[in-house]
Amino acid sequence: MGERVAILGASGYTGGELVRLIAGHPSMEIAALSANSKAGLAMSTVFPHLRHLDLPRLTTIEETDLSGVDLVFCALPHATSQAVIAGLPEGLKVVDLSADFRLRDPEAYRRWYGKEHAAPELQTEAVYGLTEFYRDEIRAARLVAGTGCNAATGQYALRPLISAGVIDLDRIVIDLKAAVSGAGRSLKENLLHAELSEGAHAYAAGGTHRHLGEFDQEFSALAGREVRVQFTPHLIPANRGILATVYVDGNPAEVHAALAAAYAGEEFVLVLPEGELPSIRHVRGSNYCHIGVVDDRIPGRAVIVAVLDNLAKGSSGQALQNANLMLGLDEGAGLRGVPVFP
Amino acid sequence: MGERVAILGASGYTGGELVRLIAGHPSMEIAALSANSKAGLAMSTVFPHLRHLDLPRLTTIEETDLSGVDLVFCALPHATSQAVIAGLPEGLKVVDLSADFRLRDPEAYRRWYGKEHAAPELQTEAVYGLTEFYRDEIRAARLVAGTGCNAATGQYALRPLISAGVIDLDRIVIDLKAAVSGAGRSLKENLLHAELSEGAHAYAAGGTHRHLGEFDQEFSALAGREVRVQFTPHLIPANRGILATVYVDGNPAEVHAALAAAYAGEEFVLVLPEGELPSIRHVRGSNYCHIGVVDDRIPGRAVIVAVLDNLAKGSSGQALQNANLMLGLDEGAGLRGVPVFP
Amino acid sequence: MGERVAILGASGYTGGELVRLIAGHPSMEIAALSANSKAGLAMSTVFPHLRHLDLPRLTTIEETDLSGVDLVFCALPHATSQAVIAGLPEGLKVVDLSADFRLRDPEAYRRWYGKEHAAPELQTEAVYGLTEFYRDEIRAARLVAGTGCNAATGQYALRPLISAGVIDLDRIVIDLKAAVSGAGRSLKENLLHAELSEGAHAYAAGGTHRHLGEFDQEFSALAGREVRVQFTPHLIPANRGILATVYVDGNPAEVHAALAAAYAGEEFVLVLPEGELPSIRHVRGSNYCHIGVVDDRIPGRAVIVAVLDNLAKGSSGQALQNANLMLGLDEGAGLRGVPVFP
Amino acid sequence: MGERVAILGASGYTGGELVRLIAGHPSMEIAALSANSKAGLAMSTVFPHLRHLDLPRLTTIEETDLSGVDLVFCALPHATSQAVIAGLPEGLKVVDLSADFRLRDPEAYRRWYGKEHAAPELQTEAVYGLTEFYRDEIRAARLVAGTGCNAATGQYALRPLISAGVIDLDRIVIDLKAAVSGAGRSLKENLLHAELSEGAHAYAAGGTHRHLGEFDQEFSALAGREVRVQFTPHLIPANRGILATVYVDGNPAEVHAALAAAYAGEEFVLVLPEGELPSIRHVRGSNYCHIGVVDDRIPGRAVIVAVLDNLAKGSSGQALQNANLMLGLDEGAGLRGVPVFP
């Protein structure tokens, strides 16, 4: 029995990760899998690690039978998603993993993504999918927009501090280190093993990364004024994981207290004892986010480090957590796998 | 409720992996954790990836309270294990992950491990823990000896072929590539990241690796005559995974058929279609073993490739699978986690 | 002054490696660099690690001015090379790094590469570029064909043994582990960092890899009879390096003696003391090849391990060594850089 | 002939790197190599990548014959170095690679290193070894103190900006990503491949890293007032390389201009065109430092990224560059090896 779901765009890393997580879900069943470029193939051809699972064959989106489906995960590329979702049966619940519905403001979408949105009415309807902060809206939503994985990491570190008013909103630096799977399975020279292994570099530096649109939207809404952070993402030679080092002006004890209070009842976001910092190797493959705070030697400044697995808590795990809420299930179902270390 | 287990030697990688797997087990509970060198510490200090779990504090073996414990996993170093197990309450079920009880013959033990065995009577009693081939004996056993991770990989590829009589017993070459976690958490120069990353080397070459003792014992018993394989392990710059490339003289179709037949009903050992070969990245973090066969261009020769995760199916996963059998539980409980890719 | 050289196809890894090596050459100067797909770009755009060098801008092959050029390195893709070289000024010395001229027999070329050769007369003229074994022919050659990097590694381990008649020609297994840069800078899914890192797999197994054409040609010629080896290459998660583990039937002492004798006077091929085995991390970035031999426990069998850097000794280093010979220069000029470890 | 040098502490990574670089030096000869823990061994046993070089056998420091030696490189552990150097023949030139003589102020040494200095008079005499900024003093020095590798990277990015007065001295954040070889060849759990590979973490965060002593000393001296930066180093899964991302308040164009002007005549420090950022993979194995600047979207803020190879420009390359100056040789001799990519 259980809830029946479909995954559109199942041949990318987030699609494969959704299958992995749902396979361990006690009451969710995969009814359909689509991937236009791989239609007709068995999922085990595209992802041999799923070989032992009994999964539907990949179909094109057009062919995909959504009758009897309770919820659709949409793991399609940015810009493709909005058109597909607009064409889905009315009333079908949707969790979108693309960037298409993260920004509520059409003008902001245009600025960060360089084009008009194809479904502006859905843009307004969509609920921003950062589970711990939009839980009630997500429960009631028809369409939830998965957050950017970098955007999620930075927000876990900063939202409670902005809400609590314990930091200077004009002096926020997010220096982020991201593993390579966040860039997806696309064929780009700088994602080749020979280029990336033993490398490390900043990209989209100086305030040009699209996830800044999410920071701007969310932090400004929280603060009730415009907030602009500095944000430099770096690619590091690892497969999974994001580590955000966040520099703030604020009393470190207050910073730690605000985070501890905000996440006190949360199953998947853990605040470490003051002075301890986390590592991406301790959340790999899991839905957990670890956050630590240290005092800087300069009085009145604190350093926060937040880590999560970009494919899990940063995208597919978040998507499943939201789907659980939308379907009235146990929020953590399928998400309690322990991190894989080493 | 459920079964209560203890892990002795919980601060090494196999100990941590046992905790990870058991945390997802529907009816097993961790009652005690020991680690002499880290006694007094919280498990989350030793393994921060287990931070969210509610686990007993580490104790010394002597302090460990085993009352009410149904089964002990013994993840102690080689040679330590035999003395500790000899001192455990009679009748307590034990799954040993060390090398101490793998060889049944005291003389073979002396030859490969360079010392007298301290508990030869237990050596005779212990059942060899290669689940798929000793299932009935394991069900009935009090003491099960976990196999070597390399030894397991080679045996999955070869046992059905020896049993079926489809290969030349005098022409078997096992060329094995092992990720580094198999060497444990011990501090050795050649396990440093700076040494191993971007490196690769053979070790214990030419027939000196101790897992050969297991190959000799098992293959000779199966064949009813002495069998001596060639075996060269190599260390490769990866964390988890063993890939064994096995060269045999035999008809490739018969080789494939023998493997397919042997594992037809097995949940965790999968034989790929003829001509397909597996990769360690597709079994990472899981209890699955994938096996493929290709024809060599030289008629009458075949190449078999078997892969598994050394910490899971190669040690802690195997141990849990055996414990499930010994406790009368579902054999695959806690072991169905999908491989983590990428 | 010095010798003036051009590199055609300078935007791939072997092209970049040639520039790196030639920059340290005492008497060689780069007169022209071509790369059709990147024509017009500065070399520092394509390869920022060459930023400090004063290099000619990239041109198309057609635009490339070869007047005053003494020798051309042709680092073009397979099949492209033969047409380009056929059109070069007569008498211009050429070192080709592609596969196009490795096989002397048109029929063998057709079988392994699946098409007719476009310049069969050059195919006959070309000298096989394994320096230590074709030194005199290379000195006198106009066109030298660089060997396959895997083919070079296997031959360094085996040629002296075949020549000395100390091994069984029908029982040769070459199990090879190759770092990823050997696959070039091409955009393929299985070369992505997220796929390859923490992975390892066999490819072109069972006797289908094209470098077998070279083994067949060279070993058969040496032995005076047809020799067919078994050869399984594996991709491992490292950037540079090839490690070949070679299994032979032969007396280990004789095997070691034959190798030691063959390379006694060689600057770049070093035979380790009996019982020691090499690692790819000890030849990284260099023109050195290290070879070790161990006895197998089965009498009359030996294991040989040979390592080299696929981009250096396996291709661009070999190419420069051959160019030095063709130009009458010190054979080792520009090639004495010490391996980079760690 | 040439200059004769000795290396004390030759069995660590910086010692091995010195040998590698000096092997390519046109007029420097290694007269002696010491390593107390490995005395009696051949260098090729400790570092097989040096196998082809003809090197003196390792001796204890006491046994080392320094007669006829022109300069000593001291690559000993921190705290050991000061006693050894105090005991060397008066007048012998010394380049120290340890932390012992980096801080001129005994009180600062005590604060950062937790003990009294054993040779305070040498502490005063020693010249700080950041070549481009202390060139004249180094030429005349008897004892030069190699800088911290992290400290060098941060200073290359910041010194010209402090000197030019183009940034706010109270708002400097250095977020640094360091490869693992900087931690040396010491046996620590968090340097194991299985721990570090696929990991990444901050360490010595919040202003506790000892290289801050160097930043404080140097930046305050430059500015003529106390300067305190924020500095968070992170360990990333790579072997060689440091990438420092530096956040400053200042006009980006002025920042770029100040850097470009400062390094206009420098052979080894290259400033990239505005808007381009460097990667550690483009300086690997070399003495080059690449620096880039981008505008932040927040007016009046700039992001600077500086990269170098911690073992080369960050320690052993710097040491050789300084030795060349002290011996009156070509400053760049032995240091022009092109970075190894990929």
PDB file of N, CA and C in Angstrom, chain B residues 11 13 38 46-47 180-181 184-198 236-239, chain D residues 11 13 38 46-47 180-181 184-198 236-239:
ATOM      1  N   SER B  11      35.627   1.307  18.915  1.00  0.00           N
ATOM      2  CA  SER B  11      36.214   2.571  18.449  1.00  0.00           C
ATOM      3  C   SER B  11      36.951   2.460  17.121  1.00  0.00           C
ATOM      4  N   TYR B  13      36.971   1.201  12.881  1.00  0.00           N
ATOM      5  CA  TYR B  13      36.015   1.399  11.791  1.00  0.00           C
ATOM      6  C   TYR B  13      34.924   0.326  11.757  1.00  0.00           C
ATOM      7  N   LYS B  38      39.643   4.118  24.715  1.00  0.00           N
ATOM      8  CA  LYS B  38      38.788   5.309  24.720  1.00  0.00           C
ATOM      9  C   LYS B  38      37.724   5.217  25.813  1.00  0.00           C
ATOM     10  N   VAL B  46      34.323   9.891  19.672  1.00  0.00           N
ATOM     11  CA  VAL B  46      35.150   9.026  18.832  1.00  0.00           C
ATOM     12  C   VAL B  46      34.648   9.033  17.398  1.00  0.00           C
ATOM     13  N   PHE B  47      33.358   9.063  17.227  1.00  0.00           N
ATOM     14  CA  PHE B  47      32.729   9.029  15.905  1.00  0.00           C
ATOM     15  C   PHE B  47      31.630  10.086  15.842  1.00  0.00           C
ATOM     16  N   VAL B 180      41.268   1.887   1.400  1.00  0.00           N
ATOM     17  CA  VAL B 180      42.156   1.982   2.548  1.00  0.00           C
ATOM     18  C   VAL B 180      41.500   1.688   3.891  1.00  0.00           C
ATOM     19  N   SER B 181      40.204   1.782   3.995  1.00  0.00           N
ATOM     20  CA  SER B 181      39.609   1.576   5.323  1.00  0.00           C
ATOM     21  C   SER B 181      39.791   0.139   5.801  1.00  0.00           C
ATOM     22  N   GLY B 184      42.088  -0.352   8.577  1.00  0.00           N
ATOM     23  CA  GLY B 184      41.702   0.111   9.902  1.00  0.00           C
ATOM     24  C   GLY B 184      42.155   1.525  10.203  1.00  0.00           C
ATOM     25  N   ARG B 185      41.950   1.904  11.457  1.00  0.00           N
ATOM     26  CA  ARG B 185      42.219   3.273  11.885  1.00  0.00           C
ATOM     27  C   ARG B 185      43.611   3.383  12.497  1.00  0.00           C
ATOM     28  N   SER B 186      44.471   2.461  12.167  1.00  0.00           N
ATOM     29  CA  SER B 186      45.791   2.469  12.807  1.00  0.00           C
ATOM     30  C   SER B 186      46.701   3.510  12.165  1.00  0.00           C
ATOM     31  N   LEU B 187      47.608   4.025  12.950  1.00  0.00           N
ATOM     32  CA  LEU B 187      48.478   5.108  12.512  1.00  0.00           C
ATOM     33  C   LEU B 187      49.724   4.544  11.855  1.00  0.00           C
ATOM     34  N   LYS B 188      49.693   4.461  10.524  1.00  0.00           N
ATOM     35  CA  LYS B 188      50.860   4.004   9.783  1.00  0.00           C
ATOM     36  C   LYS B 188      51.148   5.002   8.682  1.00  0.00           C
ATOM     37  N   GLU B 189      52.435   5.196   8.407  1.00  0.00           N
ATOM     38  CA  GLU B 189      52.829   6.212   7.444  1.00  0.00           C
ATOM     39  C   GLU B 189      52.154   5.999   6.080  1.00  0.00           C
ATOM     40  N   ASN B 190      52.081   4.742   5.652  1.00  0.00           N
ATOM     41  CA  ASN B 190      51.538   4.518   4.306  1.00  0.00           C
ATOM     42  C   ASN B 190      50.013   4.611   4.249  1.00  0.00           C
ATOM     43  N   LEU B 191      49.393   4.909   5.367  1.00  0.00           N
ATOM     44  CA  LEU B 191      47.945   5.154   5.359  1.00  0.00           C
ATOM     45  C   LEU B 191      47.615   6.646   5.418  1.00  0.00           C
ATOM     46  N   LEU B 192      48.640   7.476   5.505  1.00  0.00           N
ATOM     47  CA  LEU B 192      48.401   8.921   5.505  1.00  0.00           C
ATOM     48  C   LEU B 192      47.820   9.362   4.172  1.00  0.00           C
ATOM     49  N   HIS B 193      46.986  10.364   4.218  1.00  0.00           N
ATOM     50  CA  HIS B 193      46.398  10.860   2.977  1.00  0.00           C
ATOM     51  C   HIS B 193      47.468  11.293   1.984  1.00  0.00           C
ATOM     52  N   ALA B 194      48.476  11.993   2.480  1.00  0.00           N
ATOM     53  CA  ALA B 194      49.504  12.509   1.578  1.00  0.00           C
ATOM     54  C   ALA B 194      50.300  11.390   0.911  1.00  0.00           C
ATOM     55  N   GLU B 195      50.328  10.228   1.519  1.00  0.00           N
ATOM     56  CA  GLU B 195      51.073   9.107   0.941  1.00  0.00           C
ATOM     57  C   GLU B 195      50.192   8.320  -0.031  1.00  0.00           C
ATOM     58  N   LEU B 196      48.938   8.149   0.350  1.00  0.00           N
ATOM     59  CA  LEU B 196      48.090   7.208  -0.375  1.00  0.00           C
ATOM     60  C   LEU B 196      47.328   7.864  -1.519  1.00  0.00           C
ATOM     61  N   SER B 197      46.827   9.056  -1.253  1.00  0.00           N
ATOM     62  CA  SER B 197      46.120   9.770  -2.298  1.00  0.00           C
ATOM     63  C   SER B 197      47.058   9.903  -3.482  1.00  0.00           C
ATOM     64  N   GLU B 198      46.541   9.698  -4.671  1.00  0.00           N
ATOM     65  CA  GLU B 198      47.367   9.764  -5.883  1.00  0.00           C
ATOM     66  C   GLU B 198      48.453   8.684  -5.899  1.00  0.00           C
ATOM     67  N   ILE B 236      44.452   1.087  -3.139  1.00  0.00           N
ATOM     68  CA  ILE B 236      44.110   2.175  -4.062  1.00  0.00           C
ATOM     69  C   ILE B 236      43.535   3.348  -3.277  1.00  0.00           C
ATOM     70  N   PRO B 237      43.632   4.548  -3.854  1.00  0.00           N
ATOM     71  CA  PRO B 237      43.205   5.744  -3.112  1.00  0.00           C
ATOM     72  C   PRO B 237      41.692   5.920  -3.063  1.00  0.00           C
ATOM     73  N   ALA B 238      41.036   5.078  -2.301  1.00  0.00           N
ATOM     74  CA  ALA B 238      39.599   5.184  -2.069  1.00  0.00           C
ATOM     75  C   ALA B 238      39.368   4.746  -0.635  1.00  0.00           C
ATOM     76  N   ASN B 239      38.233   5.087  -0.082  1.00  0.00           N
ATOM     77  CA  ASN B 239      37.959   4.778   1.319  1.00  0.00           C
ATOM     78  C   ASN B 239      37.367   3.398   1.540  1.00  0.00           C
TER      79      ASN B 239
ATOM     80  N   SER D  11      64.206  13.715   6.404  1.00  0.00           N
ATOM     81  CA  SER D  11      63.244  12.630   6.184  1.00  0.00           C
ATOM     82  C   SER D  11      61.784  13.073   6.209  1.00  0.00           C
ATOM     83  N   TYR D  13      58.635  15.809   4.755  1.00  0.00           N
ATOM     84  CA  TYR D  13      58.238  16.231   3.410  1.00  0.00           C
ATOM     85  C   TYR D  13      59.035  17.432   2.912  1.00  0.00           C
ATOM     86  N   LYS D  38      66.081   8.159  11.258  1.00  0.00           N
ATOM     87  CA  LYS D  38      66.314   7.267  10.120  1.00  0.00           C
ATOM     88  C   LYS D  38      67.801   7.155   9.793  1.00  0.00           C
ATOM     89  N   VAL D  46      63.776   5.943   2.464  1.00  0.00           N
ATOM     90  CA  VAL D  46      62.821   6.872   3.068  1.00  0.00           C
ATOM     91  C   VAL D  46      61.937   7.517   1.998  1.00  0.00           C
ATOM     92  N   PHE D  47      62.517   7.814   0.875  1.00  0.00           N
ATOM     93  CA  PHE D  47      61.817   8.479  -0.230  1.00  0.00           C
ATOM     94  C   PHE D  47      62.149   7.771  -1.544  1.00  0.00           C
ATOM     95  N   VAL D 180      46.851  18.615   2.659  1.00  0.00           N
ATOM     96  CA  VAL D 180      47.255  17.916   3.867  1.00  0.00           C
ATOM     97  C   VAL D 180      48.761  17.805   4.075  1.00  0.00           C
ATOM     98  N   SER D 181      49.551  17.952   3.030  1.00  0.00           N
ATOM     99  CA  SER D 181      50.989  17.765   3.247  1.00  0.00           C
ATOM    100  C   SER D 181      51.569  18.837   4.152  1.00  0.00           C
ATOM    101  N   GLY D 184      52.609  17.758   7.457  1.00  0.00           N
ATOM    102  CA  GLY D 184      53.791  16.917   7.584  1.00  0.00           C
ATOM    103  C   GLY D 184      53.494  15.437   7.549  1.00  0.00           C
ATOM    104  N   ARG D 185      54.555  14.664   7.839  1.00  0.00           N
ATOM    105  CA  ARG D 185      54.459  13.212   7.732  1.00  0.00           C
ATOM    106  C   ARG D 185      54.141  12.596   9.090  1.00  0.00           C
ATOM    107  N   SER D 186      53.582  13.377   9.990  1.00  0.00           N
ATOM    108  CA  SER D 186      53.353  12.855  11.337  1.00  0.00           C
ATOM    109  C   SER D 186      52.120  11.974  11.372  1.00  0.00           C
ATOM    110  N   LEU D 187      52.130  11.020  12.278  1.00  0.00           N
ATOM    111  CA  LEU D 187      51.070  10.032  12.362  1.00  0.00           C
ATOM    112  C   LEU D 187      49.948  10.532  13.268  1.00  0.00           C
ATOM    113  N   LYS D 188      48.929  11.100  12.668  1.00  0.00           N
ATOM    114  CA  LYS D 188      47.772  11.569  13.430  1.00  0.00           C
ATOM    115  C   LYS D 188      46.520  11.011  12.767  1.00  0.00           C
ATOM    116  N   GLU D 189      45.545  10.678  13.598  1.00  0.00           N
ATOM    117  CA  GLU D 189      44.329  10.044  13.081  1.00  0.00           C
ATOM    118  C   GLU D 189      43.658  10.888  12.004  1.00  0.00           C
ATOM    119  N   ASN D 190      43.629  12.199  12.215  1.00  0.00           N
ATOM    120  CA  ASN D 190      42.884  13.012  11.249  1.00  0.00           C
ATOM    121  C   ASN D 190      43.664  13.273   9.960  1.00  0.00           C
ATOM    122  N   LEU D 191      44.878  12.707   9.866  1.00  0.00           N
ATOM    123  CA  LEU D 191      45.626  12.791   8.611  1.00  0.00           C
ATOM    124  C   LEU D 191      45.551  11.489   7.815  1.00  0.00           C
ATOM    125  N   LEU D 192      44.868  10.495   8.356  1.00  0.00           N
ATOM    126  CA  LEU D 192      44.704   9.237   7.629  1.00  0.00           C
ATOM    127  C   LEU D 192      43.856   9.462   6.380  1.00  0.00           C
ATOM    128  N   HIS D 193      44.150   8.715   5.354  1.00  0.00           N
ATOM    129  CA  HIS D 193      43.381   8.856   4.117  1.00  0.00           C
ATOM    130  C   HIS D 193      41.898   8.614   4.356  1.00  0.00           C
ATOM    131  N   ALA D 194      41.596   7.585   5.138  1.00  0.00           N
ATOM    132  CA  ALA D 194      40.185   7.241   5.344  1.00  0.00           C
ATOM    133  C   ALA D 194      39.433   8.334   6.099  1.00  0.00           C
ATOM    134  N   GLU D 195      40.148   9.151   6.837  1.00  0.00           N
ATOM    135  CA  GLU D 195      39.497  10.238   7.590  1.00  0.00           C
ATOM    136  C   GLU D 195      39.372  11.490   6.726  1.00  0.00           C
ATOM    137  N   LEU D 196      40.415  11.756   5.963  1.00  0.00           N
ATOM    138  CA  LEU D 196      40.495  13.050   5.302  1.00  0.00           C
ATOM    139  C   LEU D 196      39.870  13.050   3.921  1.00  0.00           C
ATOM    140  N   SER D 197      40.120  11.980   3.179  1.00  0.00           N
ATOM    141  CA  SER D 197      39.520  11.867   1.860  1.00  0.00           C
ATOM    142  C   SER D 197      38.015  12.000   2.027  1.00  0.00           C
ATOM    143  N   GLU D 198      37.389  12.734   1.142  1.00  0.00           N
ATOM    144  CA  GLU D 198      35.942  12.967   1.221  1.00  0.00           C
ATOM    145  C   GLU D 198      35.557  13.726   2.491  1.00  0.00           C
ATOM    146  N   ILE D 236      41.599  20.379   3.428  1.00  0.00           N
ATOM    147  CA  ILE D 236      40.811  19.811   2.321  1.00  0.00           C
ATOM    148  C   ILE D 236      41.514  18.567   1.787  1.00  0.00           C
ATOM    149  N   PRO D 237      40.762  17.687   1.132  1.00  0.00           N
ATOM    150  CA  PRO D 237      41.343  16.420   0.690  1.00  0.00           C
ATOM    151  C   PRO D 237      42.190  16.542  -0.575  1.00  0.00           C
ATOM    152  N   ALA D 238      43.335  17.165  -0.440  1.00  0.00           N
ATOM    153  CA  ALA D 238      44.303  17.279  -1.527  1.00  0.00           C
ATOM    154  C   ALA D 238      45.677  17.184  -0.883  1.00  0.00           C
ATOM    155  N   ASN D 239      46.681  16.908  -1.671  1.00  0.00           N
ATOM    156  CA  ASN D 239      48.024  16.716  -1.130  1.00  0.00           C
ATOM    157  C   ASN D 239      48.822  17.990  -0.979  1.00  0.00           C
TER     158      ASN D 239
END
